[in-house]
mmCIF file of C-alpha atoms in Angstrom:
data_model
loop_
_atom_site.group_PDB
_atom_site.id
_atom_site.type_symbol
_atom_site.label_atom_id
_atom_site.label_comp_id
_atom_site.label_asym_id
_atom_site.label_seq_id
_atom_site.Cartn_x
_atom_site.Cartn_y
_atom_site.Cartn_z
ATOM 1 C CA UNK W 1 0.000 0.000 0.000
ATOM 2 C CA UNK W 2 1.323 3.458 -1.394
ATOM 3 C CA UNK W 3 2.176 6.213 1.678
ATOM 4 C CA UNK W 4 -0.683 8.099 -0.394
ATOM 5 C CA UNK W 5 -3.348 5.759 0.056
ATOM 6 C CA UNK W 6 -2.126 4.694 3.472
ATOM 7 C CA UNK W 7 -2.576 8.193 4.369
ATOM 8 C CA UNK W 8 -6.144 8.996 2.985
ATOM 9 C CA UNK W 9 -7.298 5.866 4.815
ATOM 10 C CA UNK W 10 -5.841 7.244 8.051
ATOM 11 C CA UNK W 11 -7.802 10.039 7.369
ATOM 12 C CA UNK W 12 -11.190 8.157 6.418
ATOM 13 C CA UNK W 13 -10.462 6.565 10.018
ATOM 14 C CA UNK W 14 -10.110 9.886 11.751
ATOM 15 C CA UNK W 15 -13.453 11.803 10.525
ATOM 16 C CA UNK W 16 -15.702 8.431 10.809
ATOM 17 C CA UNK W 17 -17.174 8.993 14.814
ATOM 18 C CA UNK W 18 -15.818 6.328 17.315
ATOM 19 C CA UNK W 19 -19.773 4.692 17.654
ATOM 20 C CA UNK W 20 -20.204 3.830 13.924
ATOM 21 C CA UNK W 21 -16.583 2.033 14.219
ATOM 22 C CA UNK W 22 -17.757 0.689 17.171
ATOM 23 C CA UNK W 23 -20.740 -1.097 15.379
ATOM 24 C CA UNK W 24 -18.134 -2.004 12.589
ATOM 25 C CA UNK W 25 -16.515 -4.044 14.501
ATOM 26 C CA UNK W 26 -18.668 -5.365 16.582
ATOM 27 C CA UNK W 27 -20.437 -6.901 12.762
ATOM 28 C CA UNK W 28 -17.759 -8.008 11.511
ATOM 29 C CA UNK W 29 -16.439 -9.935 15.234
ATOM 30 C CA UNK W 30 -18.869 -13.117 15.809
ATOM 31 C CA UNK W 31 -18.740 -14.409 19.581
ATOM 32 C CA UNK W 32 -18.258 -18.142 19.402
ATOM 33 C CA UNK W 33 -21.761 -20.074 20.168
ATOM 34 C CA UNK W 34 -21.594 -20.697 24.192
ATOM 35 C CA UNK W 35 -21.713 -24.129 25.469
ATOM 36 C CA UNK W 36 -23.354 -23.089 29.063
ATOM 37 C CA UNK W 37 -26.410 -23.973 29.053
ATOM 38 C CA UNK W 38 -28.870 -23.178 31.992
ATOM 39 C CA UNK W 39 -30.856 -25.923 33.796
ATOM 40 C CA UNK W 40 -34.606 -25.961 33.219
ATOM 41 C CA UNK W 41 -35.789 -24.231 36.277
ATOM 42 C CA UNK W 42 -33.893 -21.269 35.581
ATOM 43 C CA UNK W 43 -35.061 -21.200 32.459
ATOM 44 C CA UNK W 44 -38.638 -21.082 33.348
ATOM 45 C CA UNK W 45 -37.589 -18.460 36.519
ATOM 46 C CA UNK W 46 -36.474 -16.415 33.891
ATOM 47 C CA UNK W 47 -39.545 -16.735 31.879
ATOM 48 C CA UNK W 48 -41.264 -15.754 34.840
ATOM 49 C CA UNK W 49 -39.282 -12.714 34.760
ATOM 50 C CA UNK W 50 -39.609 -11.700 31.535
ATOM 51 C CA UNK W 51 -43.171 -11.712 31.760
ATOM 52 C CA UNK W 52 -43.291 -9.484 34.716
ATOM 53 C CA UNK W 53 -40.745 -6.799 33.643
ATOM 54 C CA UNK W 54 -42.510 -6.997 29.859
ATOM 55 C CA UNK W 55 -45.094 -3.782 29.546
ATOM 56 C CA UNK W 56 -48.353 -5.157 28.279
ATOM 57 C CA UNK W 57 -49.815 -4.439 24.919
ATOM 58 C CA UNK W 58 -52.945 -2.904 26.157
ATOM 59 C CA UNK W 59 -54.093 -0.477 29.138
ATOM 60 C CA UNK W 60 -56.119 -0.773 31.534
ATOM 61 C CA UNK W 61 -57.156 -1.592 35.085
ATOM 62 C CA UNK W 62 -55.121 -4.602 36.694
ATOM 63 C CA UNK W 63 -56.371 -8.161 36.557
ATOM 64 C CA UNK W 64 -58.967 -7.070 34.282
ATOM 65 C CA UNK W 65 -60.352 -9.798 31.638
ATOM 66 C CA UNK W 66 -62.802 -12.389 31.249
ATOM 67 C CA UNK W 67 -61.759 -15.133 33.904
ATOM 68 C CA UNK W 68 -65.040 -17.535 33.611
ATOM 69 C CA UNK W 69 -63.562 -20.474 31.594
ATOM 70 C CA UNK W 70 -60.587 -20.047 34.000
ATOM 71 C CA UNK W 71 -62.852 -20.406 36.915
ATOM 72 C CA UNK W 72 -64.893 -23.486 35.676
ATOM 73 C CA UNK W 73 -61.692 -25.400 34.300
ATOM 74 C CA UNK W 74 -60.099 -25.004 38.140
ATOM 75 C CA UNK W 75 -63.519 -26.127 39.630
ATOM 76 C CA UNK W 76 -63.327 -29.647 37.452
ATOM 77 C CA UNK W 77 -59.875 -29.952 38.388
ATOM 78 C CA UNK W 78 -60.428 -29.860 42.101
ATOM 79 C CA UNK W 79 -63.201 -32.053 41.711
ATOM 80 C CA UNK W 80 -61.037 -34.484 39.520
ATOM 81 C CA UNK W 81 -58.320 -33.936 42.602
ATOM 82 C CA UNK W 82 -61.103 -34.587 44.746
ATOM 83 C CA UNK W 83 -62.191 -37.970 43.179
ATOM 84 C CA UNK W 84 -58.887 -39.376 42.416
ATOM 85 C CA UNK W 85 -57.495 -38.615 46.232
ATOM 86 C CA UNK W 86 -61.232 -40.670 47.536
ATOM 87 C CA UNK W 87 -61.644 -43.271 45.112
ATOM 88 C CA UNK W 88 -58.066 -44.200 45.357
ATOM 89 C CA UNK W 89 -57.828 -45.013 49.094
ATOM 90 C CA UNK W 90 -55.429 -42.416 49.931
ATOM 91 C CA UNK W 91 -57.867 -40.718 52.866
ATOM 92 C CA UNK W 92 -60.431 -42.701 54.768
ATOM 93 C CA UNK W 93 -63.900 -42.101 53.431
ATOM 94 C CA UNK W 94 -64.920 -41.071 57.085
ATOM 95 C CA UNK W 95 -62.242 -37.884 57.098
ATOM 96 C CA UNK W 96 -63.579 -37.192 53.040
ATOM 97 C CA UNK W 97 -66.133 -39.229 51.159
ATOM 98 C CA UNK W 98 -65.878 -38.909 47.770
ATOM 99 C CA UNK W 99 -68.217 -36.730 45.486
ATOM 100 C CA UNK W 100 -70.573 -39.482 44.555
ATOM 101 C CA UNK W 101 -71.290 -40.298 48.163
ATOM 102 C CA UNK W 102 -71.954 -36.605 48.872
ATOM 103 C CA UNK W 103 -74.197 -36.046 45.926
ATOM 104 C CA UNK W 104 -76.029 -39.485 46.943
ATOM 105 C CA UNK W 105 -76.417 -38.122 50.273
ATOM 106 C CA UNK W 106 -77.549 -35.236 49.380
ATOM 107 C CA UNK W 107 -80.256 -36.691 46.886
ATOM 108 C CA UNK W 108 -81.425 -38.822 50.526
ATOM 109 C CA UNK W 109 -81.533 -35.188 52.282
ATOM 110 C CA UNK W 110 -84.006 -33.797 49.542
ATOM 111 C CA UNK W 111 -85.995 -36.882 49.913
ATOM 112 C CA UNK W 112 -85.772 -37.747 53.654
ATOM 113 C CA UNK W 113 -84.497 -34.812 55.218
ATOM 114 C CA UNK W 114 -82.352 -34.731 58.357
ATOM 115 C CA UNK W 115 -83.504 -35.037 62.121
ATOM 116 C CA UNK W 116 -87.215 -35.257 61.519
ATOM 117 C CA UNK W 117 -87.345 -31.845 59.478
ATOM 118 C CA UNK W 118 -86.892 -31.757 55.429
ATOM 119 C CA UNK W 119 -84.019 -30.263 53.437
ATOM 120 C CA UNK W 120 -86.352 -26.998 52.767
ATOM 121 C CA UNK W 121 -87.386 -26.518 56.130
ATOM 122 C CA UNK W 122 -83.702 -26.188 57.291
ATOM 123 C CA UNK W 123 -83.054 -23.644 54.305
ATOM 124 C CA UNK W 124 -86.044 -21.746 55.165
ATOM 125 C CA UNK W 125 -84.462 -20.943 58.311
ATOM 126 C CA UNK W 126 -80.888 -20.819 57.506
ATOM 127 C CA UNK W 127 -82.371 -17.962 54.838
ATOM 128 C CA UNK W 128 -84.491 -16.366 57.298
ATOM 129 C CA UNK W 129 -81.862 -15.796 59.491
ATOM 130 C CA UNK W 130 -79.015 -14.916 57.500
ATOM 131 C CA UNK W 131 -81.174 -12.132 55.232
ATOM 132 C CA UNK W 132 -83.443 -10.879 58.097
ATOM 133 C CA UNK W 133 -80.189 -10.010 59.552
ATOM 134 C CA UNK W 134 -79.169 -8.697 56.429
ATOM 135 C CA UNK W 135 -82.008 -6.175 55.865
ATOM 136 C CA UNK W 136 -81.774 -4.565 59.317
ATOM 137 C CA UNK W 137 -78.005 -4.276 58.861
ATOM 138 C CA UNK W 138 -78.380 -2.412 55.490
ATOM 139 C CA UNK W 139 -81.521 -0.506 56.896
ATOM 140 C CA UNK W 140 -79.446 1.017 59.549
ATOM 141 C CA UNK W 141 -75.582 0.284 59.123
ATOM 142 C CA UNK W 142 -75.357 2.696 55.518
ATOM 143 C CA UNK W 143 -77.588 5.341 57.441
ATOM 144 C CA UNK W 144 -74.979 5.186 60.440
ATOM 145 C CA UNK W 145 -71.817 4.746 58.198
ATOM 146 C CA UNK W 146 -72.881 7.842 56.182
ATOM 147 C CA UNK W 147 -73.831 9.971 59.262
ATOM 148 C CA UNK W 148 -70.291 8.611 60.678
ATOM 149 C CA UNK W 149 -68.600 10.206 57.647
ATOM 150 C CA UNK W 150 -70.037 13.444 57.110
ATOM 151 C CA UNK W 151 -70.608 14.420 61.046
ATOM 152 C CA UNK W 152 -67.648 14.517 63.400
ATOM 153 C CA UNK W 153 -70.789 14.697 66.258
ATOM 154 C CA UNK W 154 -71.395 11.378 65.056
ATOM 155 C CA UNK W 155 -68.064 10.138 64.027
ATOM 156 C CA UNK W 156 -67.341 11.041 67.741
ATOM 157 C CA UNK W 157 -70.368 9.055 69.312
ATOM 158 C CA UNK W 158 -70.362 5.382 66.813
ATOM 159 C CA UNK W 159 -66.623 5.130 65.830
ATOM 160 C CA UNK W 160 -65.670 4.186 69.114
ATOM 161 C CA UNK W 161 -68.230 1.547 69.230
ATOM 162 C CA UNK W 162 -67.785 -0.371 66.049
ATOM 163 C CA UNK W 163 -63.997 0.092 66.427
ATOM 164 C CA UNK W 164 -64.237 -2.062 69.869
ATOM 165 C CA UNK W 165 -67.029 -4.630 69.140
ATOM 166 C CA UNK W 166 -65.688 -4.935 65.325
ATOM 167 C CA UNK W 167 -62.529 -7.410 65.872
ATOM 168 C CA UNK W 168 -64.324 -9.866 68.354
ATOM 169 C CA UNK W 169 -65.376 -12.916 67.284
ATOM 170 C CA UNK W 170 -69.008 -13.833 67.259
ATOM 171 C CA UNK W 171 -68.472 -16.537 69.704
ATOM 172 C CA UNK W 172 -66.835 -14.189 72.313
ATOM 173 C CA UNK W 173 -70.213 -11.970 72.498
ATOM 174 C CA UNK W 174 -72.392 -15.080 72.153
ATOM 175 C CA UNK W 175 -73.254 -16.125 75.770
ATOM 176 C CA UNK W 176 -73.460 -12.231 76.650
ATOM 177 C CA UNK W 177 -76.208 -12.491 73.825
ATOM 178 C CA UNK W 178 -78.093 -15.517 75.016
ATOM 179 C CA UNK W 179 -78.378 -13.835 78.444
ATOM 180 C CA UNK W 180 -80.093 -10.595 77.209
ATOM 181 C CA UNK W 181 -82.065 -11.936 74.262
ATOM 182 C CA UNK W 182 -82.742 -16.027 75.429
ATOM 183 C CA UNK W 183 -82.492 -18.944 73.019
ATOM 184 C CA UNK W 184 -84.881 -18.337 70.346
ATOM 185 C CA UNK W 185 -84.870 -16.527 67.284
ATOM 186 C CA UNK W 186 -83.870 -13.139 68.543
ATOM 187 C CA UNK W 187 -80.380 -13.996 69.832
ATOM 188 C CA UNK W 188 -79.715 -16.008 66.483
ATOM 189 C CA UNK W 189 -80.731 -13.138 64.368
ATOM 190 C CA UNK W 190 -78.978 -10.550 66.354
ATOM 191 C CA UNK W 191 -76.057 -12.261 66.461
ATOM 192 C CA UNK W 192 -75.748 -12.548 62.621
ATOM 193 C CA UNK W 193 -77.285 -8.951 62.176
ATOM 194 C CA UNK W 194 -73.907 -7.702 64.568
ATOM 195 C CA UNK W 195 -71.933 -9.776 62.604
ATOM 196 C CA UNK W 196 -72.518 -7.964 59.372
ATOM 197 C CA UNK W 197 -72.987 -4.564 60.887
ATOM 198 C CA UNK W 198 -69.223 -3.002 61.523
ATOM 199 C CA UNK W 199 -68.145 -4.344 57.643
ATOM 200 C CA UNK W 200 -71.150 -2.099 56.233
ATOM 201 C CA UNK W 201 -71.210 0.483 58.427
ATOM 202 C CA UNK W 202 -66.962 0.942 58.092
ATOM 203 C CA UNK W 203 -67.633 0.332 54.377
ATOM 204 C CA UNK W 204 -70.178 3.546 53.764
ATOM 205 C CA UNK W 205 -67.703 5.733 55.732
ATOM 206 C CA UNK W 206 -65.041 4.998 53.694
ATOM 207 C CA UNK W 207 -66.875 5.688 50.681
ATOM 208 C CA UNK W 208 -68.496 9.015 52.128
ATOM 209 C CA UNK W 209 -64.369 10.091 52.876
ATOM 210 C CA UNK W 210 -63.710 9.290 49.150
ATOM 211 C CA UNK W 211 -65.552 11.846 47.278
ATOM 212 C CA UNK W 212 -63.450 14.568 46.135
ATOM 213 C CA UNK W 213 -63.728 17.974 47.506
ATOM 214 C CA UNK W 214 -63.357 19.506 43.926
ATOM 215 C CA UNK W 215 -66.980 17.877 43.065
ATOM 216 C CA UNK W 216 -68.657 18.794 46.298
ATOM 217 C CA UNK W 217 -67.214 22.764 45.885
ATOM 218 C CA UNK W 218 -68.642 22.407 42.272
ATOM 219 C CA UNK W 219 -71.944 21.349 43.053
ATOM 220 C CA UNK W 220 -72.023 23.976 45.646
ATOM 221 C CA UNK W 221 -71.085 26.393 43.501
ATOM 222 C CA UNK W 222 -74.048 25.572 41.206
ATOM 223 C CA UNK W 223 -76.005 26.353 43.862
ATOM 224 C CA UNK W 224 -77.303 22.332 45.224
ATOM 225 C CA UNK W 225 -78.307 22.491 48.559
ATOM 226 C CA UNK W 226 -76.548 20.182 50.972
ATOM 227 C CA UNK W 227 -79.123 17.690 50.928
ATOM 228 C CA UNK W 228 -78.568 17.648 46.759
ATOM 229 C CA UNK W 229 -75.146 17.539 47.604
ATOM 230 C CA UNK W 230 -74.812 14.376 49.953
ATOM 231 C CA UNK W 231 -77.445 12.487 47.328
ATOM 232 C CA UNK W 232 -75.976 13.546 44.307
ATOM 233 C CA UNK W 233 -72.296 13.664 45.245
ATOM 234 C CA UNK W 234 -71.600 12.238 48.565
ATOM 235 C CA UNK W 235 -73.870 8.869 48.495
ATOM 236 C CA UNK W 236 -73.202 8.339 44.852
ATOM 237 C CA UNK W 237 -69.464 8.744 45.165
ATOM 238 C CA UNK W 238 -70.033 6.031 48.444
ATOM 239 C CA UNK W 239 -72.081 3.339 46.013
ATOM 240 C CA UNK W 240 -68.991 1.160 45.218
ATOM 241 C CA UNK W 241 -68.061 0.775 48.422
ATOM 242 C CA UNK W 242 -71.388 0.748 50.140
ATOM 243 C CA UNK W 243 -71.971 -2.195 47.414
ATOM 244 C CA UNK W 244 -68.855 -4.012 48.624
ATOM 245 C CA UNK W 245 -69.454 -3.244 52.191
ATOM 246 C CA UNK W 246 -72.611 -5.413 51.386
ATOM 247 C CA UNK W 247 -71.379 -8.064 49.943
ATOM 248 C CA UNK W 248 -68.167 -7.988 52.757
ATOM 249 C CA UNK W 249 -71.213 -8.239 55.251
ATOM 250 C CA UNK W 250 -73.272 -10.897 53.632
ATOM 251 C CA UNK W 251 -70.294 -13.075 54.108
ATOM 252 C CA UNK W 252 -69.950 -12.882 57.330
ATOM 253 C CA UNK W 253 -73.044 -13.419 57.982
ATOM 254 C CA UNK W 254 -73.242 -16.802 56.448
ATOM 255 C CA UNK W 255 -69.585 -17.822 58.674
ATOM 256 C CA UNK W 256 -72.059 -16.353 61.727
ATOM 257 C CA UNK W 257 -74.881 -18.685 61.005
ATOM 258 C CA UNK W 258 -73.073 -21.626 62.020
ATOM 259 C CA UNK W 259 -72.390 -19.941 65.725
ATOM 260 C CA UNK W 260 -75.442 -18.699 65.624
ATOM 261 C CA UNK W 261 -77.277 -22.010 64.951
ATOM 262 C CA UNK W 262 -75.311 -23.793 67.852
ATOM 263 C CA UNK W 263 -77.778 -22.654 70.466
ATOM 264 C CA UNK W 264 -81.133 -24.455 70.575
ATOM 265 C CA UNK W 265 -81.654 -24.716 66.849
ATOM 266 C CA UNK W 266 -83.975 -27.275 65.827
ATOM 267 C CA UNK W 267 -83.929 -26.587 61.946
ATOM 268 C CA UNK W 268 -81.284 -24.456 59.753
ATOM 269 C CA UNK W 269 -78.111 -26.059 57.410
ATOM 270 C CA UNK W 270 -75.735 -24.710 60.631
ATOM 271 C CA UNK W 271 -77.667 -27.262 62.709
ATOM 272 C CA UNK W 272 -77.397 -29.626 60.215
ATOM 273 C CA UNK W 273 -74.153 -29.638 60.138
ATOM 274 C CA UNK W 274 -73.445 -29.457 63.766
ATOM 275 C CA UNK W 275 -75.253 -32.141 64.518
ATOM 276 C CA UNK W 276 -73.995 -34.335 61.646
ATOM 277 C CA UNK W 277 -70.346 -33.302 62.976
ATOM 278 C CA UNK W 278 -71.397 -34.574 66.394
ATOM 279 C CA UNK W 279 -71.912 -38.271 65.030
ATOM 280 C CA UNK W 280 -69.268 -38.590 62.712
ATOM 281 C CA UNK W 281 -71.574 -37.863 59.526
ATOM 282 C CA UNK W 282 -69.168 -36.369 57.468
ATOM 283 C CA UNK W 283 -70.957 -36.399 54.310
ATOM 284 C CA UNK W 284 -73.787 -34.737 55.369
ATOM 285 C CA UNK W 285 -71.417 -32.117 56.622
ATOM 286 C CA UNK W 286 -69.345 -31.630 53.026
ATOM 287 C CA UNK W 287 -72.776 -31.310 51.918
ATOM 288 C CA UNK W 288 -74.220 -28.648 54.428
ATOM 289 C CA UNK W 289 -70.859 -27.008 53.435
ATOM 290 C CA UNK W 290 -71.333 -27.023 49.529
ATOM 291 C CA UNK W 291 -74.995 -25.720 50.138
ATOM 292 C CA UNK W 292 -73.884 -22.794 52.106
ATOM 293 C CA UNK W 293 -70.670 -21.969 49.544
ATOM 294 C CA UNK W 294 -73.279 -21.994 46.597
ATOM 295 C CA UNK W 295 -75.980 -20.016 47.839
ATOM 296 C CA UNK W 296 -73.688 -17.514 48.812
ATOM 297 C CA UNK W 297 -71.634 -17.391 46.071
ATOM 298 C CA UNK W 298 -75.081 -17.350 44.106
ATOM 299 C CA UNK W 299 -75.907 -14.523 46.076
ATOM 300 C CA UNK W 300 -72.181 -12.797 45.239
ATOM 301 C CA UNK W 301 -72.920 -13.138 41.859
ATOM 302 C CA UNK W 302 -76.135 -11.256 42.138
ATOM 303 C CA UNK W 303 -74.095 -8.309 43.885
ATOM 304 C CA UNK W 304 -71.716 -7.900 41.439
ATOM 305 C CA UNK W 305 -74.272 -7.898 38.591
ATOM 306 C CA UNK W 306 -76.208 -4.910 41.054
ATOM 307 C CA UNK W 307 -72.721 -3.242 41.044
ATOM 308 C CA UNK W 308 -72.374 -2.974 37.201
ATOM 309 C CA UNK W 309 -76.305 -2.138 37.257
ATOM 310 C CA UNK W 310 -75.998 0.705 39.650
ATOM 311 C CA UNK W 311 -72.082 1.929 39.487
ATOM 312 C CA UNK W 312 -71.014 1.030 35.776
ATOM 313 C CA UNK W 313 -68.801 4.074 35.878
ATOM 314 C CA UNK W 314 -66.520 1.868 37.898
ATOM 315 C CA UNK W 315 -65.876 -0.708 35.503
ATOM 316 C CA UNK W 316 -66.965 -3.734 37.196
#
C-alpha cells in the first residue's frame, strides 16, 4: 500500500465517529456459540421474569379480563383432585367421602331430610336468618356509616363503638347475647345482624371520605343544597363501596350462622351440620358445606351484577 493511500485511509479513520466504528466491529467480530447452558428451572424463573418486567400491549385496570372459563376449568380440576385422592384409598372415606357419596347423600336429604325436618325446612331458616339479619343491617348500618362520615358529632359518638365490638369474634359476644335476648330466634338473628354490621357500616364511611372535595365545591357552587349535595355527590361517590361493604357483610353473615345455629336450633343447614359433625356424619357435613358456599356465592354473583347495574362508571 502506497504512503498516499495509506494516508487517505488514516484520514477516512479519523473523521468516521468512534460509535459507527464501534458497530463495525462489533459486525464483523462473531462471539463463538456458548456451550453453558442453563438448567430448566432457571429457564422457566427467567420466563417468569420476563413476563413481569414486559409492559403489556394494552391499558387498563389490573387483573382485568374475562376469567369464567378459567374459573370453571379449576372447579373440574379440584373435583377431579377430589375424586382421584377418595376413590383411590389415599384418605379414609370417614375424614372425606368422595363426590358421589356426597351427591347421593344429598339426593337422601331432599328426599328424607335430616332429624325429623326436610331439606327446605332447614333452608327456610338458615335464609331467614341470615337475610333478616341482612335487611336490618343495610336498613341502619349505611344510614350510620354515612352519618359517621359526614358528622364529626357522630363520628365522635359510633366510631368508638364499632372500632371495639368490630374485631371480636361472634363466639366471644355469644353467651353475653343468650343472656339478654334467650335462646330463640332473637339472639340467632342478632347475632348474625352484629356480625354484618361493623363491615357495612366501616364500608359507607369509607366511601363518604372518598368523594373529592373539587366535586362537592362544584356542586355547591351551582347552587345544590346540601341535601342535593350528599345524594348527588356524597352517596353516589359512596355506592362502590357501600356495594362491597354489602357483599363484605353478607359473608360474614353466612360464617355467623353456624355460631349462631349452635344454640337451641332445631332446623337451619348450621344445625345440620353441627349435629352431623357430632356423630361422625361427614358427608352430610361436606354437603351442608357445599350448600352454604353456593348459595352464597349465588348470592355474590347477584351483587356484582347490582354493582355494574348501579355503578357502571366503575368498571366492574
Amino acid at each position: 500500500m502506497s504512503v498516499k493511500a495509506k494516508s487517505s485511509l488514516d484520514e477516512r479513520e479519523q473523521d468516521t465517529p468512534i460509535s459507527e466504528v464501534t458497530l463495525k466491529a462489533s459486525k464483523s467480530y462473531q462471539e463463538p456459540p456458548s456451550q453453558h447452558v442453563d438448567p430448566p428451572g432457571k429457564r422457566v424463573w427467567r420466563r417468569i421474569l420476563n413476563h413481569i418486567n414486559t409492559p403489556p400491549n394494552y391499558y387498563g385496570e389490573p387483573g382485568q379480563g374475562n376469567s369464567r372459563w378459567i374459573a370453571v376449568v379449576s372447579t373440574l380440576f379440584f373435583i377431579a383432585l377430589w375424586t382421584l385422592v377418595t376413590e383411590a384409598g389415599w384418605v379414609a372415606p370417614l375424614f372425606l367421602p368422595s363426590p358421589l357419596a356426597v351427591v347421593h347423600k344429598f339426593v337422601e336429604l331432599w328426599v328424607d331430610g335430616f332429624a325429623g325436618v326436610s331439606l327446605g325446612d332447614h333452608l327456610i331458616a338458615s335464609l331467614s336468618r341470615v337475610f333478616g339479619a341482612f335487611i336490618l343491617a343495610v336498613i341502619t348500618a349505611v344510614p350510620i356509616g354515612i352519618l359517621v362520615g359526614t358528622n364529626v358529632w357522630m363520628r365522635g359518638i359510633f366510631d368508638p363503638l364499632i372500632e371495639f365490638y368490630r374485631p371480636l369474634p361472634p363466639l366471644a359476644y355469644l353467651p353475653l347475647v343468650i343472656i339478654w335476648l334467650g335462646i330463640d330466634e332473637t339472639s340467632k338473628v342478632t347475632l348474625i345482624y352484629l356480625a354484618m354490621f361493623a363491615p357495612i357500616a366501616l364500608s359507607a364511611r369509607a366511601g363518604v371520605t372518598s368523594a373529592r372535595s373539587e366535586q362537592i365545591q362544584a356542586a355547591y357552587s351551582m347552587g345544590a343544597s346540601k341535601l342535593q349535595v350528599l345524594y348527588h355527590v356524597i352517596i353516589k361517590s359512596a355506592m362502590p363501596e357501600i356495594l362491597t361493604g354489602l357483599r363484605i357483610g353478607i359473608g360474614f353473615g353466612w360464617t355467623t350462622l353456624v355460631a349462631s345455629e349452635m344454640v337451641a336450633a332445631q332446623a337451619g343447614i348450621g344445625y345440620m351440620v353441627l349435629n352431623a359433625a357430632e356423630f361422625l356424619v361427614t358427608d352430610v357435613v361436606i354437603a351442608g358445606i357445599i350448600i352454604i358456599g353456593v348459595i352464597a356465592y349465588t348470592f355474590d354473583l347477584f351483587m356484582r351484577y347490582l354493582e355494574k347495574w348501579l355503578v357502571p362508571w366503575k368498571g366492574y
